[in-house]
Structures are given as structure tokens and as C-alpha cells.
Coordinates of C-alpha atoms (C1' of nucleotides) in Angstrom, one line a residue:
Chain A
X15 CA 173.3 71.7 32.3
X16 CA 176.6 71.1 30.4
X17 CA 179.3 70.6 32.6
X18 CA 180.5 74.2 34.0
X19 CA 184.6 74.2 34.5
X20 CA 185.0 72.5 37.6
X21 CA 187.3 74.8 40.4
X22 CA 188.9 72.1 41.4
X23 CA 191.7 72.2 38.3
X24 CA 194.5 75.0 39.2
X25 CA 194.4 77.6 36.5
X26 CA 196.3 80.3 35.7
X27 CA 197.5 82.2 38.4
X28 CA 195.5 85.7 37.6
X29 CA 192.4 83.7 37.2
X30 CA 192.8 82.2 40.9
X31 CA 193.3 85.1 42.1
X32 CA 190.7 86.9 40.1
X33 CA 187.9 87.0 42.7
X34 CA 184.9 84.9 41.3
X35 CA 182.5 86.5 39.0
X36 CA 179.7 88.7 40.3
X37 CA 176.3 87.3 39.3
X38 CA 174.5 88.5 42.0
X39 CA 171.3 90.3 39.9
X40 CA 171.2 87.1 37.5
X41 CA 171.2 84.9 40.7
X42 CA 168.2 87.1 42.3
X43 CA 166.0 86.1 39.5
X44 CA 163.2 83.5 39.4
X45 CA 163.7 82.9 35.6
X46 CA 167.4 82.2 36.3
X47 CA 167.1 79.9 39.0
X48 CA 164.0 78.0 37.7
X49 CA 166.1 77.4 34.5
X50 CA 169.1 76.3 36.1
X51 CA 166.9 73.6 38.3
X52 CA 165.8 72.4 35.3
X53 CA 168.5 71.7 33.7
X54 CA 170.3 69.9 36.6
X55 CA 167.5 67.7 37.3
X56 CA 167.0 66.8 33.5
X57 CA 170.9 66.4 33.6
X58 CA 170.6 63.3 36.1
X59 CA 167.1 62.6 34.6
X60 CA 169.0 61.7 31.0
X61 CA 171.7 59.7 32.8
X62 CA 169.0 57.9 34.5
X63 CA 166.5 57.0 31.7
X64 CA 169.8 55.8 29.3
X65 CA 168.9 52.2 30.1
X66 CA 165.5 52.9 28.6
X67 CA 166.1 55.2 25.8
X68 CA 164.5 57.6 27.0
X69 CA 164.1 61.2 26.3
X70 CA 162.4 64.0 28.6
X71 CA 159.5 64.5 26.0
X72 CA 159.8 60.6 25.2
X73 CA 158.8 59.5 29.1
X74 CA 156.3 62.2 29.4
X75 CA 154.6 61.4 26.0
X76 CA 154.1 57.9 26.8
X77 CA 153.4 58.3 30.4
X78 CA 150.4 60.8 29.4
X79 CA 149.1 57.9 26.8
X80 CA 149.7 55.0 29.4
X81 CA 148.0 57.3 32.0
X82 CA 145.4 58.5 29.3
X83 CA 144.1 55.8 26.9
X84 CA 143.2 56.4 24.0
X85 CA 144.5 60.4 24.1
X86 CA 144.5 62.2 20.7
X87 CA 147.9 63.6 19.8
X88 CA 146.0 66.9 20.0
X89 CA 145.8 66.7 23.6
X90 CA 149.1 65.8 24.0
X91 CA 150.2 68.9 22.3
X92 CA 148.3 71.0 24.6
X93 CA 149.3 69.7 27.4
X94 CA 152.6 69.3 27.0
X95 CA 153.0 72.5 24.8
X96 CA 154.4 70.7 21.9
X97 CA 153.7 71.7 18.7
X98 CA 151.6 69.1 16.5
X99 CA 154.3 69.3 14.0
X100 CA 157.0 68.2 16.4
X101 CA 155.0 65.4 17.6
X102 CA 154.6 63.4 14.4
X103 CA 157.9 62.0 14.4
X104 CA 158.1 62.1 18.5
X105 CA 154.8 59.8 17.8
X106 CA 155.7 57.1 15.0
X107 CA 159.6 56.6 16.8
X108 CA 156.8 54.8 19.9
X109 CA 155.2 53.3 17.6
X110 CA 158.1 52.0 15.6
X111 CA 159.6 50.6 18.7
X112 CA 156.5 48.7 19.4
X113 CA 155.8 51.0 22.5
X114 CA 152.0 52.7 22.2
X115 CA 149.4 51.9 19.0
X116 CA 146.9 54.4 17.3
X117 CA 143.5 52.9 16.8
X118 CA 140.3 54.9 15.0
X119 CA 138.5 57.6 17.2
X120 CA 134.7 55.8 17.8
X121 CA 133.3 59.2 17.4
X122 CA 136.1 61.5 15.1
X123 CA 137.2 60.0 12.2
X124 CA 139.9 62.9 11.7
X125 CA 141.6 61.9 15.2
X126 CA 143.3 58.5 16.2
X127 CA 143.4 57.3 19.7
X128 CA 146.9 56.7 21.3
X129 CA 147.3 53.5 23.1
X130 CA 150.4 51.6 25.0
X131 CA 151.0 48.2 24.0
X132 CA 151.8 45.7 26.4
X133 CA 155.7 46.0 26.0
X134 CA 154.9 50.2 26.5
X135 CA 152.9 49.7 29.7
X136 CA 155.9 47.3 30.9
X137 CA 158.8 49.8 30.0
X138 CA 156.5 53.1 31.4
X139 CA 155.9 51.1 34.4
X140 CA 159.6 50.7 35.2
X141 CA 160.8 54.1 33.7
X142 CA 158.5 55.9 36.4
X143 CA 159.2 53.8 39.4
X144 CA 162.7 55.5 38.9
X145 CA 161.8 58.9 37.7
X146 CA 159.9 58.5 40.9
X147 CA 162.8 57.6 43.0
X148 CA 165.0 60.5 41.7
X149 CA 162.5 63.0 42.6
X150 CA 163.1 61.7 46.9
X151 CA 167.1 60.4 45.9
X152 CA 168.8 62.5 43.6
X153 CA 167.4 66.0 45.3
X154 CA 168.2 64.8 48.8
X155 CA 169.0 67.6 50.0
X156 CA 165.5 69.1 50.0
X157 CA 162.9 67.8 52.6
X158 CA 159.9 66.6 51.7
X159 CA 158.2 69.9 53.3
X160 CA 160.6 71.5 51.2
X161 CA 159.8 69.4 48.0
X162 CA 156.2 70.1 47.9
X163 CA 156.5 74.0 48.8
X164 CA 158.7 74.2 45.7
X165 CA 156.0 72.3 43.8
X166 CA 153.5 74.3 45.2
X167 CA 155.5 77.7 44.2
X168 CA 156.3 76.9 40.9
X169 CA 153.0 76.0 39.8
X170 CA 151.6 79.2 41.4
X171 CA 154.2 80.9 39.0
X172 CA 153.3 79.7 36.0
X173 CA 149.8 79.9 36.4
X174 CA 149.6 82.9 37.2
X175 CA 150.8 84.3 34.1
X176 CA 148.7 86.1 32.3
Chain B
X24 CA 151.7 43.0 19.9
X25 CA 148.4 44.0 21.4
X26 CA 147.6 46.8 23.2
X27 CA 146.8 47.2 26.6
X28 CA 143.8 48.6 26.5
X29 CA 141.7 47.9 22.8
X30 CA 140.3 50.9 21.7
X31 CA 136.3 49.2 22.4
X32 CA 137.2 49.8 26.2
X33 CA 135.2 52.7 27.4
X34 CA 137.4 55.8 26.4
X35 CA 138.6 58.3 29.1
X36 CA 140.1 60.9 27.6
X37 CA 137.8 62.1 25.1
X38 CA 134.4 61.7 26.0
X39 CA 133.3 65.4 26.3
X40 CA 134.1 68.6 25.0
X41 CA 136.3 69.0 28.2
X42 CA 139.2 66.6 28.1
X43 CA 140.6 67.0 31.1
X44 CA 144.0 65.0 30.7
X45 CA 145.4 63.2 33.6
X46 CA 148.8 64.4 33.7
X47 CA 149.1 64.0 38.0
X48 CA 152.4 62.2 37.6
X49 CA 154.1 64.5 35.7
X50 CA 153.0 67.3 37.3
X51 CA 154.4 66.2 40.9
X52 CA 157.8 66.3 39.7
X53 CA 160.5 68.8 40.0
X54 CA 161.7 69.2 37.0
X55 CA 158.1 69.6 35.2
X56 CA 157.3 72.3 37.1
X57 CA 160.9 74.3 37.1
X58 CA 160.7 74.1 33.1
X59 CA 157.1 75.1 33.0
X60 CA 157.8 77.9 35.3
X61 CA 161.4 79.1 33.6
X62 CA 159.3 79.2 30.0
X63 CA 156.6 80.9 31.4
X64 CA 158.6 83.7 33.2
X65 CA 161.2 83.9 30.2
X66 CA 157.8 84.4 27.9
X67 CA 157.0 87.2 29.6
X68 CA 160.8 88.0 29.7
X69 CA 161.0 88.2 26.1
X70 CA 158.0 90.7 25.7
X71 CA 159.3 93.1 28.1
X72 CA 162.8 93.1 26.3
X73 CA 161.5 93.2 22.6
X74 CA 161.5 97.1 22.8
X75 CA 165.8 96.8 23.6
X76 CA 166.0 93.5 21.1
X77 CA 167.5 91.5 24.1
X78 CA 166.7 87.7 24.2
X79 CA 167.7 86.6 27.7
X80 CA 171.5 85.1 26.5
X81 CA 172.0 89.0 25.3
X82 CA 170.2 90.1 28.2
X83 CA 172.5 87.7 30.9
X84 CA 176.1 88.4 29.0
X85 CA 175.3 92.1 28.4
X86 CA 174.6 92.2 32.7
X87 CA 177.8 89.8 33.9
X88 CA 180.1 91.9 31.5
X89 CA 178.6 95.5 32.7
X90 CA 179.3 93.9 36.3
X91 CA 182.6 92.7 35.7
X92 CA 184.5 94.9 33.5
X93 CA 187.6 93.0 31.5
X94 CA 185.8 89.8 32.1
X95 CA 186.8 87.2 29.5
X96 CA 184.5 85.2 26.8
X97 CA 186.5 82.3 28.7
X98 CA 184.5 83.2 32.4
X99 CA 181.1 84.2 30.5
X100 CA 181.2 80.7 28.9
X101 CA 181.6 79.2 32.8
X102 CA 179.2 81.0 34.7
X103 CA 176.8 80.8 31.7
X104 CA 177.1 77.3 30.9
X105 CA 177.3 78.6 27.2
X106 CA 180.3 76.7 25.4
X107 CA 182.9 79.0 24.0
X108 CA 181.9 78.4 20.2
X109 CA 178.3 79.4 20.5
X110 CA 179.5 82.7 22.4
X111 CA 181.8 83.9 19.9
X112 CA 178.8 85.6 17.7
X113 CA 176.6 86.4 20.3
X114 CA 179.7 88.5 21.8
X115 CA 179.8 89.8 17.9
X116 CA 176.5 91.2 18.1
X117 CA 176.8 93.1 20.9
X118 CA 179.8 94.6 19.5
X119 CA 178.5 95.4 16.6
X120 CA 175.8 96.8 18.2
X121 CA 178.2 99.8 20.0
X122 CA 177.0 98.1 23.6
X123 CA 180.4 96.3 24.4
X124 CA 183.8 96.7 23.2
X125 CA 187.1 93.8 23.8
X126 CA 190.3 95.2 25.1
X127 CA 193.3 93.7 25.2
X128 CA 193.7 91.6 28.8
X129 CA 196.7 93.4 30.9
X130 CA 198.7 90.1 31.8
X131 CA 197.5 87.0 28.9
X132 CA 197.5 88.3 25.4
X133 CA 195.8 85.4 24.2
X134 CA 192.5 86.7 26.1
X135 CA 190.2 90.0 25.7
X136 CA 188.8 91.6 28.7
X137 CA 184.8 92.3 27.4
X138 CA 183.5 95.9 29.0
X139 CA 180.1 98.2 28.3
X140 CA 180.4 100.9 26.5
X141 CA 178.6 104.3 27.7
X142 CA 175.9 102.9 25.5
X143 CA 176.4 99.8 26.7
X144 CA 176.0 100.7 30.4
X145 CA 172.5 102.7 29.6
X146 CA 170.7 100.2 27.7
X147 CA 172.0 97.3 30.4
X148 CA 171.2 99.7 33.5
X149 CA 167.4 100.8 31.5
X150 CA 167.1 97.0 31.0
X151 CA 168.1 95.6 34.5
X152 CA 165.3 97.8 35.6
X153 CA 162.6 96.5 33.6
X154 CA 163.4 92.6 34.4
X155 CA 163.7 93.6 38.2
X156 CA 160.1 94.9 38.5
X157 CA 158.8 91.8 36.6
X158 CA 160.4 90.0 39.6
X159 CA 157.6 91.8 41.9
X160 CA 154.8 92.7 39.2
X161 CA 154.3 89.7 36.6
X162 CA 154.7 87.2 39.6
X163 CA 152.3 89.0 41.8
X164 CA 151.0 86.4 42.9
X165 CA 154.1 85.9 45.0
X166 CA 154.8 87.6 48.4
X167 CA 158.4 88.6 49.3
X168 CA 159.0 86.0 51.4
X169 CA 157.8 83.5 49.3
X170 CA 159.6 84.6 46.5
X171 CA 162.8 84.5 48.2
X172 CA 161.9 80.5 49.4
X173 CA 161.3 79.1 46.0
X174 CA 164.7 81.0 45.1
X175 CA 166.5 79.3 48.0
X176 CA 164.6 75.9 47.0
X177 CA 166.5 76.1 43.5
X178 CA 169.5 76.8 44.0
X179 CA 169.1 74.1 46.9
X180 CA 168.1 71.9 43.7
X181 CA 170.9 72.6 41.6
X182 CA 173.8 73.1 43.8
X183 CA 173.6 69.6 45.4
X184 CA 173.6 68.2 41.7
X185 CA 176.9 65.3 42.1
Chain C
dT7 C1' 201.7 70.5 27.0
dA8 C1' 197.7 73.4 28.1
dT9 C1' 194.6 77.3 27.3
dT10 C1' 192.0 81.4 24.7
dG11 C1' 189.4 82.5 21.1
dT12 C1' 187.9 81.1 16.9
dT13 C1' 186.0 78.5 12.6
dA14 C1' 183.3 75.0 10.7
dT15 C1' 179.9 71.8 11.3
dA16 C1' 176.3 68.8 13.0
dC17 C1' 172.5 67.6 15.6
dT18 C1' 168.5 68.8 18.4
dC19 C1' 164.7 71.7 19.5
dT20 C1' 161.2 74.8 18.3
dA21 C1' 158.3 77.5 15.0
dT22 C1' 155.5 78.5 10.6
dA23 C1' 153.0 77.6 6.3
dA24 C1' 150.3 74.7 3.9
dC25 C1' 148.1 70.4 2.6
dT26 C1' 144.2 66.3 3.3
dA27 C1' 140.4 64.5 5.2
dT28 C1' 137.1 65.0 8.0
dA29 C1' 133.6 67.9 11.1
Chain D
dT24 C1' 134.4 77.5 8.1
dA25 C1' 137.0 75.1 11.5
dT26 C1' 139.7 71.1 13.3
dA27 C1' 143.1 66.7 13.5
dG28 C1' 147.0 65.0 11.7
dT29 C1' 150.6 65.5 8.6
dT30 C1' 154.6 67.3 5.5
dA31 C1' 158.2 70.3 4.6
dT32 C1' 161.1 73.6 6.1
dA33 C1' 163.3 77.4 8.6
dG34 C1' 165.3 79.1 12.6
dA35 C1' 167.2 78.7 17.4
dG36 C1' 169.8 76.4 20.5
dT37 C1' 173.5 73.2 21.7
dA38 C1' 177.3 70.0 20.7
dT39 C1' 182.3 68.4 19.1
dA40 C1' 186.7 68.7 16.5
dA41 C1' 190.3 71.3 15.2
dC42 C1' 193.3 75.3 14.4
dA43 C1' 196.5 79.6 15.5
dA44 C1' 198.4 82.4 19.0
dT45 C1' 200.0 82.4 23.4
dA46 C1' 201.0 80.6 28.2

DNA sequence: TATTGTTATACTCTATAACTATA
DNA sequence: TATAGTTATAGAGTATAACAATA
């Protein structure tokens, strides 16, 4: 989420005294408040993966191939509803920096098995031990009762679309 | 650089027809699941709002402005999170399209107060009612109650953002 | 000097069509 | 005929710098 205007700066004096604006139906929406989570916690996520150079899609691409080995880019496209297209250069940017390796499907000779290299196992290793710790430090405010219902609801959301 | 696992190991990922990827990690984490969820409900958003040709930016500055008469591009860029340069044609649109009209602002002539005009107010009021009842019907699968948690547990999520 | 609305622009993200080599 | 990976490209979405009018 880009940075909103912080209240804290005094502003003009009608907009002070303009009472704050109503949002009230927007905020009463699931869509609304499920995008706005996302976009904090990807906010702190990005701030916290700089060290690694790191993107969202980067650290779940190469967490699904460490995780996975030898997972066709196919696969990764469905499950992380990329489009094939926009994984190519996702893809070779890993492989470039020396971070996963494709090696011939034993049984498709159209597909190529993704694989982490040592160095990619070592830098997944570390990003996720942190990704980890954001999910129980950076969202302190929510128990861990509360941290697994909201898991628990959000998955029942979007599964149960049709 | 060799990889971590050559591809002669036993494969995991593709050794039947259903490749069940292991994607555990991701999908115990926070912001996974709110962006799954916000794309899936905003999905079934953007069918239900094809027949008024409202995507849900039009949708959300079409609602704030018919709730807030005279209020400026400068608050809709706040409460939006939508910078100011990337609001100036979607604010175009809907002025073109005879739904909102700018009027001079009563005490800073450098601002324009945004309102709905009457055709404005219908297609917004006709619209509002369609999104609330997805709230209910496409998440079915939700009770009241628990509805109203996971939207507490969001705004829990993004308000204690630093 | 700061703010509102604006233009121009660039960069990222996502989507579609079409090609190749295999199956 | 269908699928895996790829290329090229188009369209959204999002970002910064800078300007004129006004505060």
C-alpha cells in the first residue's frame, strides 16, 4: 500500500475541520478489506526481502521449486496463477543469478524440471526463516487463535468460488 | 554450481497425472491467502459489474463521491491509496460518462468538490446493491458472524501496519 | 513556501496470440 | 489434436518529476 497522507501534518484549516471521509459501505466489504491486508503485509514483506532481492512472486517461485524438485514451470503457473508467458523471464532472472537449474524431464521431453542450486537452497532457506518470522512479528497484534481463523476464513473464501 | 537435488533423484512432483504441488509454506501465510481471496472475490466482482461497465476503482470512487458530496480528487487519492496523477482520467471518465460532475470548492479555488449526478446517484445506488448481496450470496459459504470476524481480522492486519 | 490538479512519462504487472517441439 | 515452453506484444496498474494556479 503506497503511503496514504499521514494525519499527523496540519493541513488547511477546512480540511481539519472537514469531518473524515465516509467509507463506511467500502469498509463493510470483504473484497476491500482482503485487498487492503494484502497490500500492507506485502508492503513490510518488500522492505523485508530487500536484503535478498527478492520479489513477492520471486520468493514464492523459488520456494515452490526448493519445496518441489524438479517442478515443471507448468505447475508453477497453475499454482501460483501466473501465466506461462509471465513466467519465462520470472524463470531465466533465477537462473541467471545462479539460484534454481532446469534439467530434462526423464519422462517428457517437451517439459524441463526446475531445480535449486546449492546457493538457491541457501538463500530460500534464509529468506523463509524471515518471511516466517513476519508472519508471528510484524502482525503482532493478532493472536495466534486469531492468525489461524483468518487463515482458515480466507481460504474458505476463495475456495468456495464457483 | 550444482544443484541440490540432480535431476536422477527420484522425482516428486511429476510422477502421476495428479501433481499435487507442495505449496504448505506459502499457503500458511497471511498475505497468500488475503491476495488469493481479494482476486477471487474481485473476479466475481468484475462479472457482476460488467452489465454497469464498472471495474472496482470506478466502482469505489463513484461510491465515496456519492457519499461525500464536494469531496476533492485530493481526499479520493488518500482514502483510495490512488496517487493523484492516475486519478485525474479515471475522474474523466466518469464525467464524461454524465455520472459525476466537479464544482467549484466554496472556500480554495484551487480545488473541485466531485458530486453524482441524478444519473450518477441511480447507477451508484443500482450498483451498491448488486456488490452488497455478493457480500451474503457468492460467499455463502460464510455465516454472518463469521463474515464479520474475518473483516475485523483485516482491518486488525492492516491498521497495526508501523 | 506549500498544496491542488494536471501533464508527461516510465516501469511493472497481467493478458492474448502465435510459434516450436514434442506427446 | 493437444500440451510445454517460448516469443512478441498489448493493455492495465502504479510510480515520479514537474508545471500553473492558488493558498
Amino acid at each position: 500500500m503506497p503511503a496514504a497522507q499521514p494525519p499527523s501534518a496540519p493541513a488547511l484549516a477546512w480540511t481539519d475541520a472537514s469531518p473524515a471521509v465516509n467509507a463506511s459501505f467500502l469498509e463493510g466489504l470483504i473484497g476491500y478489506n482482503a485487498r487492503r491486508a494484502a497490500l500492507a503485509v506485502i508492503g513490510v514483506f518488500l522492505e523485508r526481502m530487500a536484503p535478498f532481492d527478492l520479489r513477492v512472486v520471486d520468493f514464492s517461485v523459488l520456494t515452490l521449486i526448493a519445496h518441489n524438485p524438479g517442478i515443471t514451470s507448468r505447475q508453477l503457473s497453475a499454482a501460483l496463477a501466473i501465466l506461462p508467458p509471465n513466467l519465462v523471464g520470472l524463470v531465466r532472472q533465477l537462473e541467471e543469478r545462479g539460484l534454481i537449474e532446469k534439467h530434462p524431464h526423464p519422462h517428457d521431453r517437451r517439459a524441463q524440471g526446475l531445480y535449486v542450486t546449492e546457493a538457491g537452497r541457501s538463500l530460500q532457506s534464509e529468506a523463509q526463516a524471515v518471511v516466517a518470522s513476519l508472519e508471528t512479528e510484524a502482525i503482532t497484534h493478532l493472536t495466534e487463535d486469531e492468525r489461524q481463523t483468518l487463515i482458515r476464513l480466507l481460504r474458505k473464501v476463495y475456495h468456495s468460488q464457483p
